[in-house]
XYZ file of C-alpha atoms in Angstrom:
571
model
C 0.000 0.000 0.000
C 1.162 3.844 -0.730
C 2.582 5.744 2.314
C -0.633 8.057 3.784
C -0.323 11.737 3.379
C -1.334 14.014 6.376
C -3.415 16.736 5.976
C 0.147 18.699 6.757
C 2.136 17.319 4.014
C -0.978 17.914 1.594
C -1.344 21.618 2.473
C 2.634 22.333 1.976
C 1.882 21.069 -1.195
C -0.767 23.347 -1.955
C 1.291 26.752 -0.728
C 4.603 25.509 -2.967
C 1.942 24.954 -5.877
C 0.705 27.968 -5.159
C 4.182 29.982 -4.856
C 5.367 28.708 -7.938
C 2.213 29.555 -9.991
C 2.270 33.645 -8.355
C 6.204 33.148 -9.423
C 4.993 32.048 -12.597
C 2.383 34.666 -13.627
C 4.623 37.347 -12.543
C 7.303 36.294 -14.679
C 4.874 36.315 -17.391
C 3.864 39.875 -16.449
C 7.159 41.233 -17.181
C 8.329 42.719 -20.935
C 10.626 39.904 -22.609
C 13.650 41.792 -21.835
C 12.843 42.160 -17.788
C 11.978 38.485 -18.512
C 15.215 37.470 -19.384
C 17.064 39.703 -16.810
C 15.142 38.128 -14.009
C 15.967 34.339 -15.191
C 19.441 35.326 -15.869
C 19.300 36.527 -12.017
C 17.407 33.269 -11.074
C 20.308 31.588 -12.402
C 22.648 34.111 -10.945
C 21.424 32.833 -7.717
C 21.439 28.961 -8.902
C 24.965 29.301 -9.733
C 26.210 31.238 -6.721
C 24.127 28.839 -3.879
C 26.125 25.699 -5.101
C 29.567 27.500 -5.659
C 28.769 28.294 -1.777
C 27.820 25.103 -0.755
C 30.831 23.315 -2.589
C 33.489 25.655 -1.203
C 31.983 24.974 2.490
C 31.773 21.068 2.092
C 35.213 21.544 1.030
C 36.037 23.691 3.870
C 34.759 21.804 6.496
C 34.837 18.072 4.989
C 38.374 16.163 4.283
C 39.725 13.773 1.827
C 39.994 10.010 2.900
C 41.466 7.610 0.262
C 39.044 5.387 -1.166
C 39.065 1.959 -2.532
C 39.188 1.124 -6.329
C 41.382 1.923 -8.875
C 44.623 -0.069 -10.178
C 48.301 0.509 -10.944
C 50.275 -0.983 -13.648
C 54.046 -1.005 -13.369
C 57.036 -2.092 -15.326
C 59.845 -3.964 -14.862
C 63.324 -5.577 -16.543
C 63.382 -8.991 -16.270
C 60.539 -11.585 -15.649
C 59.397 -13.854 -12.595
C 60.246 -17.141 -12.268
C 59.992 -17.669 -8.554
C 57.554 -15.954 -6.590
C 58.080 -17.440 -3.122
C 59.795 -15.823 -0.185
C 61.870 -19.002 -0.005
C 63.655 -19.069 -3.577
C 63.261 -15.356 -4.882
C 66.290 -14.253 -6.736
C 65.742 -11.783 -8.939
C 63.970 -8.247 -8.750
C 60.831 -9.358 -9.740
C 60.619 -12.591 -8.178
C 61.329 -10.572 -5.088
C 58.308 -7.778 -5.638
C 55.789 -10.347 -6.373
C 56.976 -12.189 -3.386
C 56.850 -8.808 -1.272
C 53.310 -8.697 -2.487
C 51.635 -11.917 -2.370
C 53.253 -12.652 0.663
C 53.432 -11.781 4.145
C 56.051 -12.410 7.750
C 55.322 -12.168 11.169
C 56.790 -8.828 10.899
C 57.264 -6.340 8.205
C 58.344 -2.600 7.407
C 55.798 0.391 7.481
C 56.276 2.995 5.064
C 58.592 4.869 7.673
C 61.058 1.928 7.868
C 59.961 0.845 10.852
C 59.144 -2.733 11.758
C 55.409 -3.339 12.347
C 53.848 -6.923 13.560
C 51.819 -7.795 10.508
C 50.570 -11.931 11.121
C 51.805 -11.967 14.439
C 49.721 -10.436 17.094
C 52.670 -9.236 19.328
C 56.021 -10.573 20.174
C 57.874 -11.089 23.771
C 61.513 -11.482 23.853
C 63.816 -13.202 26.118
C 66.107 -11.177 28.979
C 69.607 -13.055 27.278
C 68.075 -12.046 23.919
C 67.830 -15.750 22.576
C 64.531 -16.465 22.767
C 61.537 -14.804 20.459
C 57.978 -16.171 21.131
C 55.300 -14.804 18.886
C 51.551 -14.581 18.815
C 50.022 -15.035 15.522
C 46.467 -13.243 15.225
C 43.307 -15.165 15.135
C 42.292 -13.399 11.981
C 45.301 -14.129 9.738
C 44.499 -15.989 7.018
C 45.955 -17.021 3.235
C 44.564 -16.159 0.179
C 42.853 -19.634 0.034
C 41.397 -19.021 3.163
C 42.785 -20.886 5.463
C 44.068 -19.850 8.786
C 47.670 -18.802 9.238
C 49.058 -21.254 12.098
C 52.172 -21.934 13.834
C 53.121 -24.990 11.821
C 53.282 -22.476 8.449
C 55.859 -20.765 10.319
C 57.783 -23.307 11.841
C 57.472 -25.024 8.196
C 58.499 -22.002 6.470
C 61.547 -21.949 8.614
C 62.329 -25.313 8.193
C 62.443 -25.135 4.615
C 64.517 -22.415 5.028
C 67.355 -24.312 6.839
C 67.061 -27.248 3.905
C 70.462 -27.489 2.362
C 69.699 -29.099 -0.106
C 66.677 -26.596 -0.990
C 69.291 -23.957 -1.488
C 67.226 -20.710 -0.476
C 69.257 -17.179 -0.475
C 67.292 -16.922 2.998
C 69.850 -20.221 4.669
C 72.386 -18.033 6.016
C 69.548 -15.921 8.188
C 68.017 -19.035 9.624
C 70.894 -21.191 10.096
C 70.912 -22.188 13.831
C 67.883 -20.698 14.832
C 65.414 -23.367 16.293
C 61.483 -23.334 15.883
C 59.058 -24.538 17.908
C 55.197 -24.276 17.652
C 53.623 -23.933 20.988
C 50.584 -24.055 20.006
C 47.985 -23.375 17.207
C 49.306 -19.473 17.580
C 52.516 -19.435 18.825
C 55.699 -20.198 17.679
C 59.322 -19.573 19.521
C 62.580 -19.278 18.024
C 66.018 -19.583 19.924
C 68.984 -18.639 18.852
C 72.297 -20.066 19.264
C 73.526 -16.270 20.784
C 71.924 -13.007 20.883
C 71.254 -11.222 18.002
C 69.929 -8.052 18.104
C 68.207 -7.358 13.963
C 66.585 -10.880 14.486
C 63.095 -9.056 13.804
C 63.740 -7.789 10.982
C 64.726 -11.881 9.595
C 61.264 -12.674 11.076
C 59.734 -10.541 7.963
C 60.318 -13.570 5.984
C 57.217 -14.714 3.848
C 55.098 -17.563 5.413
C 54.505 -20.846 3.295
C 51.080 -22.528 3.582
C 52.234 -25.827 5.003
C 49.114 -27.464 3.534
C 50.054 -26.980 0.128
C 53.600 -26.996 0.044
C 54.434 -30.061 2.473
C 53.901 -32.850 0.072
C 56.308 -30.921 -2.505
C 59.617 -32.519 -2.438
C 63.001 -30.654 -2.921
C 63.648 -30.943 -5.485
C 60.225 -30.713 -7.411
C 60.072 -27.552 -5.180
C 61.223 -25.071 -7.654
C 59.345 -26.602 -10.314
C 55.627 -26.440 -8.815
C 52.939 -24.569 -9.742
C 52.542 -22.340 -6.935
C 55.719 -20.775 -7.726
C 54.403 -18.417 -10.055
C 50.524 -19.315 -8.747
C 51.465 -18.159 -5.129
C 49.028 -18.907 -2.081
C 49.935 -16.512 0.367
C 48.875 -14.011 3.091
C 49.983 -10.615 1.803
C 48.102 -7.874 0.447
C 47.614 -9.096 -2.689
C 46.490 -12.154 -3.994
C 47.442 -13.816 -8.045
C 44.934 -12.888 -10.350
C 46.512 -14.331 -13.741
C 49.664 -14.247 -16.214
C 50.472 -13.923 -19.972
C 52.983 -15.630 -21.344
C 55.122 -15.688 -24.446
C 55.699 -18.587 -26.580
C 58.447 -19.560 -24.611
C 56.079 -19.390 -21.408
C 57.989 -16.471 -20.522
C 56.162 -14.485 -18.261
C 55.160 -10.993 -19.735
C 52.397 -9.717 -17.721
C 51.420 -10.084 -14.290
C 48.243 -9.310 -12.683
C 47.712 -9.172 -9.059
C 44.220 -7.952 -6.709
C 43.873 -6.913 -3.625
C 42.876 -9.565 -1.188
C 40.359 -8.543 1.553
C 41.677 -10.644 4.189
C 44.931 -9.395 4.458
C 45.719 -9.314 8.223
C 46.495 -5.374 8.226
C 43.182 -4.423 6.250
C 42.874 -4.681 2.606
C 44.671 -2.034 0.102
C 42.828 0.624 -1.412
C 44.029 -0.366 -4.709
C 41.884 -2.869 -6.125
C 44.714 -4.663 -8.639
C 48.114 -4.120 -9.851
C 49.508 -4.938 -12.924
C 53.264 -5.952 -13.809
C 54.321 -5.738 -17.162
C 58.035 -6.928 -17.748
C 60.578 -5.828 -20.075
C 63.778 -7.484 -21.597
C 65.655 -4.111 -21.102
C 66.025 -0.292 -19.313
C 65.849 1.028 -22.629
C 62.527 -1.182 -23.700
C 61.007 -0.249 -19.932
C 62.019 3.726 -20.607
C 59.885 3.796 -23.700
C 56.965 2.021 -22.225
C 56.889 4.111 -19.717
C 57.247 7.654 -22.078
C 54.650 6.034 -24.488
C 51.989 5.872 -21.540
C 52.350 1.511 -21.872
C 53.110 1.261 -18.249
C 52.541 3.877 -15.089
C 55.438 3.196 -12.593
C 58.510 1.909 -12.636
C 61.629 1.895 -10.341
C 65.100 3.338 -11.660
C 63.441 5.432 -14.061
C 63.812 9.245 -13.457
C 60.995 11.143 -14.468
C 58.922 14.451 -13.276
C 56.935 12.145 -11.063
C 59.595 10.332 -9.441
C 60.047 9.422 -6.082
C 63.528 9.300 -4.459
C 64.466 7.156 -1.490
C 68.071 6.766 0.189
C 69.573 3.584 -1.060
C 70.964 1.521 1.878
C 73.532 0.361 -0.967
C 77.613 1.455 -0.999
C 79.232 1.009 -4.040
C 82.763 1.219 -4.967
C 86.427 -1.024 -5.916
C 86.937 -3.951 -3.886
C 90.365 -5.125 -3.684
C 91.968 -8.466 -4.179
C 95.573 -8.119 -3.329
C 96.635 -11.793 -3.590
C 95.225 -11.486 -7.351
C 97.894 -8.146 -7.851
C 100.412 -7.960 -5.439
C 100.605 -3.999 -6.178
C 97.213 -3.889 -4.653
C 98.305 -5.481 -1.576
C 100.031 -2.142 -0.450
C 98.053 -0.106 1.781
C 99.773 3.494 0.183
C 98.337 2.006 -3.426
C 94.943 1.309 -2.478
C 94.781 4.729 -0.546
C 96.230 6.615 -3.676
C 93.867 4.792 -5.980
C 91.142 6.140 -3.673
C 91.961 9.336 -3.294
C 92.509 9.936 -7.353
C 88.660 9.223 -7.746
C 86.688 12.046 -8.490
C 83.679 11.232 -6.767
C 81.974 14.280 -7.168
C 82.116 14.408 -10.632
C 81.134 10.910 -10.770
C 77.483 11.277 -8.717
C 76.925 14.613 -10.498
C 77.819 14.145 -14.033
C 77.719 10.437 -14.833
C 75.056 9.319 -12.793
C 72.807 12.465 -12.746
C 73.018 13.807 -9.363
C 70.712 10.506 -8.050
C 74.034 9.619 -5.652
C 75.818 10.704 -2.930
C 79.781 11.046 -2.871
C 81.197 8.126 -0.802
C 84.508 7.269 0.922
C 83.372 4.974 3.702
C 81.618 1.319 4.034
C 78.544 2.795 5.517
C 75.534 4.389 3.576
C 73.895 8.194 4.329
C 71.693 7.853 6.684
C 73.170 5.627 9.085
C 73.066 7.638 12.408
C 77.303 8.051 11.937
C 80.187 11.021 11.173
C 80.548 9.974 7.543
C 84.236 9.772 6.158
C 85.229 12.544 4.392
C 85.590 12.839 1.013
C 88.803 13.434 -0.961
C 88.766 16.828 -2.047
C 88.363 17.440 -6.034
C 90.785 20.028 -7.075
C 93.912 18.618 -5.880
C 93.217 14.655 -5.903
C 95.705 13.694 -8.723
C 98.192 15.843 -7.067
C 98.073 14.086 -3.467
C 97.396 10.699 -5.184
C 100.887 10.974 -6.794
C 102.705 12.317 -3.704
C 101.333 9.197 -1.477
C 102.470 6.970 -4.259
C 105.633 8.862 -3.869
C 106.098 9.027 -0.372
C 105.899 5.163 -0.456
C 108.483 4.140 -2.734
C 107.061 4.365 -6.125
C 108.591 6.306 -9.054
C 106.752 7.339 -12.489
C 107.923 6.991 -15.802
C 106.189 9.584 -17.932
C 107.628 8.259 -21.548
C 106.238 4.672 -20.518
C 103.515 5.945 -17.836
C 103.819 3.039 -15.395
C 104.526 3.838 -11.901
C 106.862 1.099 -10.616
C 108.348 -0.333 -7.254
C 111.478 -1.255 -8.261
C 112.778 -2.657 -4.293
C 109.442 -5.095 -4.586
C 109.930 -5.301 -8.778
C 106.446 -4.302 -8.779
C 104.721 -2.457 -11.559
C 100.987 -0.828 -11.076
C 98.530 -1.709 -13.775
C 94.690 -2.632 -12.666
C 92.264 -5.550 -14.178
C 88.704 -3.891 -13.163
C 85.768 -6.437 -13.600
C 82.450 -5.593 -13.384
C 78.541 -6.139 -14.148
C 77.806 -5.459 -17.849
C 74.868 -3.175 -16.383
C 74.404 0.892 -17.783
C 75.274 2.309 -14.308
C 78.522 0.255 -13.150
C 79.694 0.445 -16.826
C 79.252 4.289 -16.392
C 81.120 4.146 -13.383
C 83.664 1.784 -14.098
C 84.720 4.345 -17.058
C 84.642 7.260 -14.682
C 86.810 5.751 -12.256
C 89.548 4.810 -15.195
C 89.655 7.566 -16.523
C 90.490 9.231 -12.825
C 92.846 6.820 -12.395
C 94.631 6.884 -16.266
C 94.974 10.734 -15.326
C 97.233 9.086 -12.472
C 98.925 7.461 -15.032
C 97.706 3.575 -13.736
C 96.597 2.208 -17.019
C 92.939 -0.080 -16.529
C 91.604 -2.643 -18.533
C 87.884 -3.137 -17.891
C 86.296 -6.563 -18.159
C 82.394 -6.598 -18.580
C 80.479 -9.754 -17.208
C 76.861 -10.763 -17.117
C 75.210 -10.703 -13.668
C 74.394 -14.200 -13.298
C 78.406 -14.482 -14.497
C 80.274 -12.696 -12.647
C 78.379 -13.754 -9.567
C 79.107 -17.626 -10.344
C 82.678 -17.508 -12.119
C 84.071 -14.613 -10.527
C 82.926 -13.606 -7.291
C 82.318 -16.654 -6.190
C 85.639 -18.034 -6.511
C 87.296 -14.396 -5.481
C 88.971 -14.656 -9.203
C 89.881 -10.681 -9.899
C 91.766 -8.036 -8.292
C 89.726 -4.794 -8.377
C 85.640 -5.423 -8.777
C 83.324 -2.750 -9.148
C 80.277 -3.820 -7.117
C 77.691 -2.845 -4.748
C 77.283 -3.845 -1.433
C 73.582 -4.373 -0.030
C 73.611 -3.088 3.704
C 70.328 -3.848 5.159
C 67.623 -1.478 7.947
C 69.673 -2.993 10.542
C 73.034 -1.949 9.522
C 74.631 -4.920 10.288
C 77.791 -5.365 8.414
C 79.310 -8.498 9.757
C 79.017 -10.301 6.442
C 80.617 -7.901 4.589
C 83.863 -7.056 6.116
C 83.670 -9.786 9.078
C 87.290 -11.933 8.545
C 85.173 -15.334 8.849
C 83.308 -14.200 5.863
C 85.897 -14.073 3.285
C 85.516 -16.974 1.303
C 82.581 -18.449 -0.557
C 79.543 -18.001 0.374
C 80.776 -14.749 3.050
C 80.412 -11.617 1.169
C 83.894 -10.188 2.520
C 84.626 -10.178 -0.876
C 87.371 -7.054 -0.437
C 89.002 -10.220 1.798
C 89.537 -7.980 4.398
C 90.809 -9.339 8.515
C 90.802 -6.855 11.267
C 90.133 -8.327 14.594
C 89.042 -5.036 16.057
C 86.410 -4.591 13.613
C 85.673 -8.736 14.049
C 84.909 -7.561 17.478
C 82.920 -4.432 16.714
C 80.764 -6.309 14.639
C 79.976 -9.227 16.892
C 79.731 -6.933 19.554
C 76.881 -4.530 17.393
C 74.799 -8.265 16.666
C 74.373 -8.738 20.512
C 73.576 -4.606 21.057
C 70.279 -3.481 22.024
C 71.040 -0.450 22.825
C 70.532 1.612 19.576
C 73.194 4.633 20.738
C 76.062 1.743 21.732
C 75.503 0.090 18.048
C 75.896 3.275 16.293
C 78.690 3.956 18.900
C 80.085 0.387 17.343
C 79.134 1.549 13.839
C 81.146 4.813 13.253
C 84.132 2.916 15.018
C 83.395 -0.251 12.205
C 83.196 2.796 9.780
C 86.216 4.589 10.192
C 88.727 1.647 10.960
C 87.660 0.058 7.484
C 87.948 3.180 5.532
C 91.259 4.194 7.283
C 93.002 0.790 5.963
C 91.633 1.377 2.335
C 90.421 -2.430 1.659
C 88.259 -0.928 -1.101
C 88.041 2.093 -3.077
C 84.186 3.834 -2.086
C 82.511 5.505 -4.827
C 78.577 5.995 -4.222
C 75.560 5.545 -2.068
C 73.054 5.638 -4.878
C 69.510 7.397 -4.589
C 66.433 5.070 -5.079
C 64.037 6.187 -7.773
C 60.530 5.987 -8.243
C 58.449 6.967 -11.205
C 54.328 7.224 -10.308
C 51.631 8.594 -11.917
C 50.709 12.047 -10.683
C 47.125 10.922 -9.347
C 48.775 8.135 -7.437
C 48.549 9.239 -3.315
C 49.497 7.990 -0.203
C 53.351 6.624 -1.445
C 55.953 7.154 0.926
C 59.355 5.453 0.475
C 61.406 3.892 3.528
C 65.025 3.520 3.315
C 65.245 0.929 0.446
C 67.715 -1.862 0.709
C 66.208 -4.040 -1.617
C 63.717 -2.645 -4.347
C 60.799 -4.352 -2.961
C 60.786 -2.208 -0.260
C 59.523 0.325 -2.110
C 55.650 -1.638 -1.429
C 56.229 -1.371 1.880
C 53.510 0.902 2.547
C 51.499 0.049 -0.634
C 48.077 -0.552 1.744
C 47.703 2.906 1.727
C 48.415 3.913 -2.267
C 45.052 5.057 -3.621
C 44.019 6.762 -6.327
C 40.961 8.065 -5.570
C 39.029 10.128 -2.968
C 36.005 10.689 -1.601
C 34.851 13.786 1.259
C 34.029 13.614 4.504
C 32.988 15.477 8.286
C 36.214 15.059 10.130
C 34.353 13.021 13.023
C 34.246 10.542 10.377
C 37.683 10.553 9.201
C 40.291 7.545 9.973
């Protein structure tokens, strides 16, 4: 049946009838010019009223993001494994980053946030890390997040014979499920950045347990991934060869921090910068990383690059007055300005900007060649301009320099920057270009150069033990400058076990300043991350990035659109 009308409602009918038909008929009384004065005043009025009324709703209302919307990217290279466990290359690592989640993981500050677990307790001795998982955390199937993922995830981990890039973290670290939602990990000693390893991705035990080694790598959830990030697999395209071209990802609703505002992201991958740079000018993709545009973002790089020396490979680079003079001749400003476009930072020490430490000074510009040759001098060494070799005739030595490197634009760039510094000594170079996969297998690997240009990953936690810690010099350690200090072995340990933040930075700049003073490498460049977005794309904030994944870690919050609210109903 139709509503009932009250005798009020039907006589405010009557007096708006009648209002708009005295309205009318005086209208109709006026001359056609009055007519059209008083509409164009009617409409005056229209106009005016809803200019008002959307300048106070903007006033007084504010933006919230809102969900929808999508993002496609691009990338060089393609996706083989997407699983925390096995990820080696870039994208393998961001589809990982997305699809899956740890029991920790990094806020868009760069701090470390609980994300499946609940909350975290840890031991007085620093050896023992229990964890709560929370009741709500769930894959992308559905199916609850427990305490045997974790401890299975771990397990895997610490398989040998798996081979994951994540063994080294894990090794020695016991894990125990308590119960349904809480797992405990000891550690052989104390180890201060152990929650930032707990932001490893968690397996579904369910669907991965019946997967043997070595069939591991080789199943379809590696590129179909079940996991409980903020995104979920929505579909590939392949090429012929079942290379993976595109990549399309949505946002899953269950995601144990709430579900992104972006409803899908797209990957489309690239064989080369060159091919990605065109894409991206042509409008093809929206965002990529390493890209610098009008809309990029930039980031400090927790990354040092620079010349790592091998001295049993050259004898000549065995003396300490040779490796400082071949430091000292680099023109680093030049080098971050000029050749790779003012996205670095100058560097003469083994510890990124940003670090919380004095940073070592630079060598200054105008008078580097100068003070190169006198320390080369000072030691020994004599110059002969008609042959321009610099020889040590008491050791029958003779300075010359093999550089290898990764045939990649930017150490290629910098590889010919630094010889040419270093030819204006009058030390002739020979370059040697290798492919990534290459030089990491038949080079590095088996510590088979002399100088090698090369960059040097530092993580959040600054912890640099595997990089200049003497235990870590051979294969698999990445001392790969084969450097042995026992002070700094003890600084390093020491910084592991600190949980006092100002007593590891105290340990840091003394790590930092011992290892520059005895010149085991010559520092170039902390490079600048960057980010190309669309201009419409909100809510991105960059962390420190150590590894270009973390450029998602905030990506929750990325929306592109809008909508208006009263503040009292504002998040």
């Amino acid at each position: 049946m139709p509503p009932r009308t009250t005798f009020k409602d039907r006589m405010s009918a009557v007096r708006r009838i009648l209002f708009l038909d005295r309205l009318s008929a005086r209208l109709r009384a006026l001359s056609p010019g009055d007519r059209w004065i008083a509409y164009a005043l009617l409409l005056l009025v229209f106009g005016t009223t809803l200019v008002g009324l959307y300048k106070l709703e903007r006033r007084y209302l504010v933006p919230i993001p809102a969900y929808g919307g999508s993002l496609t990217e691009g990338e060089v290279g393609s996706p083989r494994f997407v699983n925390p466990l096995l990820a080696l290359t870039d994208a393998d690592r961001d589809l990982s980053a997305l699809t899956y989640a740890g029991l920790m993981g990094t806020s868009a500050d760069g701090t470390l946030v609980p994300v499946l677990a609940e909350s975290y307790t840890i031991s007085p001795d620093g050896k023992s890390y229990t964890f709560v998982l929370r009741p709500e955390a769930k894959f992308s199937d559905g199916t609850p997040v427990t305490a045997d993922d974790v401890v299975f995830t771990v397990q895997k981990a610490q398989d040998p014979a798996l081979k994951s890039p994540e063994f080294a973290d894990w090794s020695g670290v016991a894990a125990e499920a308590i119960d349904s939602r809480t797992v405990r990990f000891t550690l052989g000693k104390a180890y201060a950045p152990f929650l930032g390893t707990a932001t490893l991705g968690i397996l579904p035990a369910h669907l991965w347990k019946s997967v043997t080694d070595d069939q591991f790598p080789f199943s379809p959830l590696m590129t179909k991934p079940v996991g409980a990030g903020p995104f979920q697999y929505a579909g590939a395209s392949t090429d012929n060869d079942g290379v993976i071209t595109s990549y399309r990802l949505k946002a899953f609703g269950g995601y144990a921090l709430g579900r992104p505002y972006l409803s899908g992201m797209t990957f489309d991958f690239y064989a080369d910068e060159e091919s990605l740079e065109k894409a991206l000018s042509k409008g093809d993709v929206e965002s990529a990383y390493g890209v610098a545009s009008d809309h990029a973002l930039t980031a400090s790089y927790s990354r040092v690059f620079g010349v790592f020396w091998n001295g049993s490979g050259n004898p000549a680079l065995a003396q300490p007055e040779v490796r400082k003079a071949l430091s000292v001749a680099i023109d680093r400003v030049t080098l971050t300005q000029q050749v790779l476009g003012g996205y670095a930072t100058p560097l003469a020490g083994p510890v990124p900007p940003g670090s919380g430490i004095t940073e070592t000074p630079v060598p200054d510009t105008a008078d580097r060649i100068k003070e190169a040759a006198d320390i080369l001098t000072d030691a020994g060494w004599t110059y002969d301009s008609d042959a321009r070799q610099w020889t040590l005739a008491k050791q029958k030595l003779t300075l010359s320099i093999e550089l290898k490197t990764s045939n990649v634009p930017e150490l290629k760039a910098i590889a010919t920057a630094v010889k040419g510094d270093w030819e204006e000594l009058g030390v002739p170079v020979d370059i040697e270009l290798y492919e990534p996969s290459d030089l990491t297998q038949n080079v590095i690997r088996p510590r088979d150069y002399s100088a090698l240009l090369f960059g040097m990953v530092i993580g959040r936690d600054r912890d640099l033990y595997a990089f200049w810690d003497s235990n870590e010099r051979n294969d698999p350690g990445l001392n790969i400058a084969q450097y042995s200090n026992h002070t700094v072995d003890g600084l390093l340990e020491d910084m592991r076990q600190q949980d006092d933040p100002a007593a590891a930075t105290a340990d840091l700049q003394k790590i930092n300043d011992l290892v520059a003073a005895d010149y085991p490498a010559a520092f170039t460049d902390a490079p600048e991350f960057l980010y190309t977005v669309p201009a419409d794309l909100q809510g991105v904030k960059l962390p420190q990035i150590a590894s270009p994944s973390d450029r998602f870690a905030g990506v929750t919050q990325w929306h592109r659109r809008t909508d208006f609210v009263w503040p009292i109903f504002a998040r």
